């Protein structure tokens, strides 16, 4: 089974430029996550989708970050304009977690290789 | 508040030594899950284990073992007879309440020298 795919693997931009990352989850996984991992820290959740709906974006800096998951499969995360502090690895994860309330079923998150962003 | 603390920033051992990675968590929820992930130099987080708050049985998987103690809010990870391929950053994570969000610790970098 193919894992979570991400591209590009590396990106270097100057501050105030814009950048976009792409993620293709494991086939059939309804839930997709974007995490930000700053050097020396653990990953921090930015946004979670279930199918094409947003479940949690409470830690997404919405003034500059946006994400979408059209058709409930692939997802893109965009930063516009980038700041120096956005330098980090952006990890995408997916899981077969689905449902709400009593029908909720949680399953492990599987991570992609990440995109390392450097903002100069 | 939910929090995961991995006090060991970096550990270095020689091959075949046993090594224990510490993890202490905080949560007010009675139902929660604890995880360990491995992050090799390639960057991908690899799932190792999940434990729920109602199951305090220790678990062994090959050279890996996990010790879950609710009394001390700890979920420690031991690698027996370490190998160079075990070199990586290891993260402990917590999921609690009605959320999927994983709260990660800051990680422990393990270096195993031949």
Short mmCIF file of N, CA, C and O in Angstrom, two decimals, chain B residues 27-67:
data_model
loop_
_atom_site.label_atom_id
_atom_site.label_comp_id
_atom_site.label_asym_id
_atom_site.label_seq_id
_atom_site.Cartn_x
_atom_site.Cartn_y
_atom_site.Cartn_z
N UNK B 27 -2.95 15.28 31.57
CA UNK B 27 -4.28 15.45 31.03
C UNK B 27 -5.29 15.29 32.14
O UNK B 27 -5.05 14.55 33.09
N UNK B 28 -6.43 15.96 32.02
CA UNK B 28 -7.49 15.83 33.00
C UNK B 28 -8.54 14.83 32.54
O UNK B 28 -9.44 14.47 33.30
N UNK B 29 -8.43 14.38 31.31
CA UNK B 29 -9.40 13.43 30.78
C UNK B 29 -9.12 12.04 31.34
O UNK B 29 -7.97 11.67 31.59
N UNK B 30 -10.19 11.27 31.51
CA UNK B 30 -10.02 9.90 31.99
C UNK B 30 -9.79 8.94 30.83
O UNK B 30 -9.26 7.85 31.03
N UNK B 31 -10.20 9.34 29.66
CA UNK B 31 -9.97 8.53 28.46
C UNK B 31 -8.95 9.25 27.58
O UNK B 31 -9.16 10.39 27.18
N UNK B 32 -7.87 8.58 27.33
CA UNK B 32 -6.82 9.17 26.48
C UNK B 32 -5.98 8.06 25.88
O UNK B 32 -6.09 6.89 26.27
N UNK B 33 -5.18 8.46 24.89
CA UNK B 33 -4.31 7.52 24.20
C UNK B 33 -2.89 8.07 24.19
O UNK B 33 -2.70 9.28 24.06
N UNK B 34 -1.95 7.19 24.30
CA UNK B 34 -0.54 7.56 24.25
C UNK B 34 0.11 6.85 23.08
O UNK B 34 -0.23 5.71 22.76
N UNK B 35 1.06 7.54 22.47
CA UNK B 35 1.71 7.02 21.27
C UNK B 35 3.22 7.23 21.36
O UNK B 35 3.69 8.14 22.04
N UNK B 36 3.92 6.40 20.63
CA UNK B 36 5.33 6.65 20.34
C UNK B 36 5.50 6.60 18.83
O UNK B 36 4.98 5.70 18.16
N UNK B 37 6.26 7.60 18.33
CA UNK B 37 6.61 7.66 16.92
C UNK B 37 8.13 7.75 16.81
O UNK B 37 8.80 8.37 17.66
N UNK B 38 8.66 7.21 15.73
CA UNK B 38 10.09 7.30 15.42
C UNK B 38 10.26 8.19 14.21
O UNK B 38 9.52 8.05 13.22
N UNK B 39 11.21 9.12 14.25
CA UNK B 39 11.49 9.98 13.11
C UNK B 39 12.95 9.80 12.71
O UNK B 39 13.85 10.42 13.27
N UNK B 40 13.21 8.95 11.71
CA UNK B 40 14.58 8.77 11.23
C UNK B 40 15.03 10.00 10.45
O UNK B 40 14.23 10.91 10.22
N UNK B 41 16.29 10.04 10.03
CA UNK B 41 16.80 11.21 9.30
C UNK B 41 16.00 11.53 8.04
O UNK B 41 15.99 12.68 7.61
N UNK B 42 15.32 10.57 7.48
CA UNK B 42 14.50 10.83 6.28
C UNK B 42 13.34 11.77 6.58
O UNK B 42 12.76 12.37 5.67
N UNK B 43 12.98 11.90 7.85
CA UNK B 43 11.96 12.87 8.24
C UNK B 43 10.57 12.32 8.46
O UNK B 43 9.74 12.99 9.07
N UNK B 44 10.29 11.13 7.96
CA UNK B 44 8.93 10.60 8.09
C UNK B 44 8.70 10.07 9.50
O UNK B 44 9.53 9.39 10.06
N UNK B 45 7.56 10.38 10.08
CA UNK B 45 7.21 9.87 11.39
C UNK B 45 6.64 8.47 11.24
O UNK B 45 5.66 8.26 10.52
N UNK B 46 7.23 7.53 11.95
CA UNK B 46 6.81 6.13 11.87
C UNK B 46 6.11 5.74 13.16
O UNK B 46 6.69 5.86 14.24
N UNK B 47 4.87 5.29 13.03
CA UNK B 47 4.09 4.88 14.20
C UNK B 47 4.69 3.62 14.81
O UNK B 47 5.00 2.66 14.11
N UNK B 48 4.85 3.63 16.15
CA UNK B 48 5.39 2.47 16.85
C UNK B 48 4.33 1.77 17.70
O UNK B 48 4.20 0.55 17.66
N UNK B 49 3.59 2.55 18.50
CA UNK B 49 2.64 1.93 19.41
C UNK B 49 1.57 2.92 19.84
O UNK B 49 1.82 4.14 19.87
N UNK B 50 0.39 2.40 20.14
CA UNK B 50 -0.68 3.16 20.77
C UNK B 50 -1.12 2.42 22.02
O UNK B 50 -1.21 1.20 22.03
N UNK B 51 -1.41 3.18 23.07
CA UNK B 51 -1.87 2.62 24.32
C UNK B 51 -3.05 3.44 24.79
O UNK B 51 -3.00 4.65 24.79
N UNK B 52 -4.15 2.80 25.24
CA UNK B 52 -5.24 3.59 25.79
C UNK B 52 -5.17 3.59 27.31
O UNK B 52 -4.52 2.74 27.92
N UNK B 53 -5.85 4.55 27.89
CA UNK B 53 -5.72 4.81 29.32
C UNK B 53 -6.27 3.69 30.20
O UNK B 53 -6.01 3.66 31.41
N UNK B 54 -7.04 2.79 29.62
CA UNK B 54 -7.62 1.71 30.41
C UNK B 54 -6.77 0.43 30.37
O UNK B 54 -7.13 -0.56 30.99
N UNK B 55 -5.69 0.48 29.65
CA UNK B 55 -4.88 -0.71 29.49
C UNK B 55 -3.47 -0.44 29.98
O UNK B 55 -2.65 0.11 29.25
N UNK B 56 -3.17 -0.83 31.21
CA UNK B 56 -1.86 -0.57 31.77
C UNK B 56 -0.89 -1.72 31.59
O UNK B 56 0.21 -1.71 32.13
N UNK B 57 -1.29 -2.69 30.83
CA UNK B 57 -0.38 -3.81 30.59
C UNK B 57 0.83 -3.34 29.82
O UNK B 57 0.72 -2.60 28.84
N UNK B 58 1.99 -3.77 30.24
CA UNK B 58 3.20 -3.46 29.48
C UNK B 58 3.20 -4.28 28.19
O UNK B 58 2.59 -5.34 28.12
N UNK B 59 3.90 -3.77 27.21
CA UNK B 59 3.90 -4.44 25.92
C UNK B 59 5.32 -4.61 25.42
O UNK B 59 6.18 -3.76 25.64
N UNK B 60 5.55 -5.73 24.79
CA UNK B 60 6.87 -6.03 24.22
C UNK B 60 6.68 -6.39 22.76
O UNK B 60 5.79 -7.17 22.41
N UNK B 61 7.52 -5.80 21.92
CA UNK B 61 7.50 -6.12 20.50
C UNK B 61 8.95 -6.24 20.05
O UNK B 61 9.61 -5.23 19.80
N UNK B 62 9.43 -7.44 19.99
CA UNK B 62 10.83 -7.65 19.61
C UNK B 62 11.76 -7.02 20.62
O UNK B 62 11.71 -7.34 21.82
N UNK B 63 12.59 -6.08 20.15
CA UNK B 63 13.55 -5.42 21.06
C UNK B 63 12.92 -4.22 21.76
O UNK B 63 13.56 -3.58 22.60
N UNK B 64 11.69 -3.89 21.40
CA UNK B 64 11.01 -2.72 21.97
C UNK B 64 10.08 -3.16 23.10
O UNK B 64 9.39 -4.17 22.99
N UNK B 65 10.03 -2.35 24.14
CA UNK B 65 9.04 -2.58 25.20
C UNK B 65 8.59 -1.23 25.75
O UNK B 65 9.33 -0.23 25.69
N UNK B 66 7.36 -1.23 26.26
CA UNK B 66 6.78 0.00 26.75
C UNK B 66 6.22 -0.24 28.14
O UNK B 66 5.59 -1.26 28.42
N UNK B 67 6.46 0.73 29.04
CA UNK B 67 6.01 0.65 30.42
C UNK B 67 5.07 1.82 30.69
O UNK B 67 5.50 2.98 30.72
#
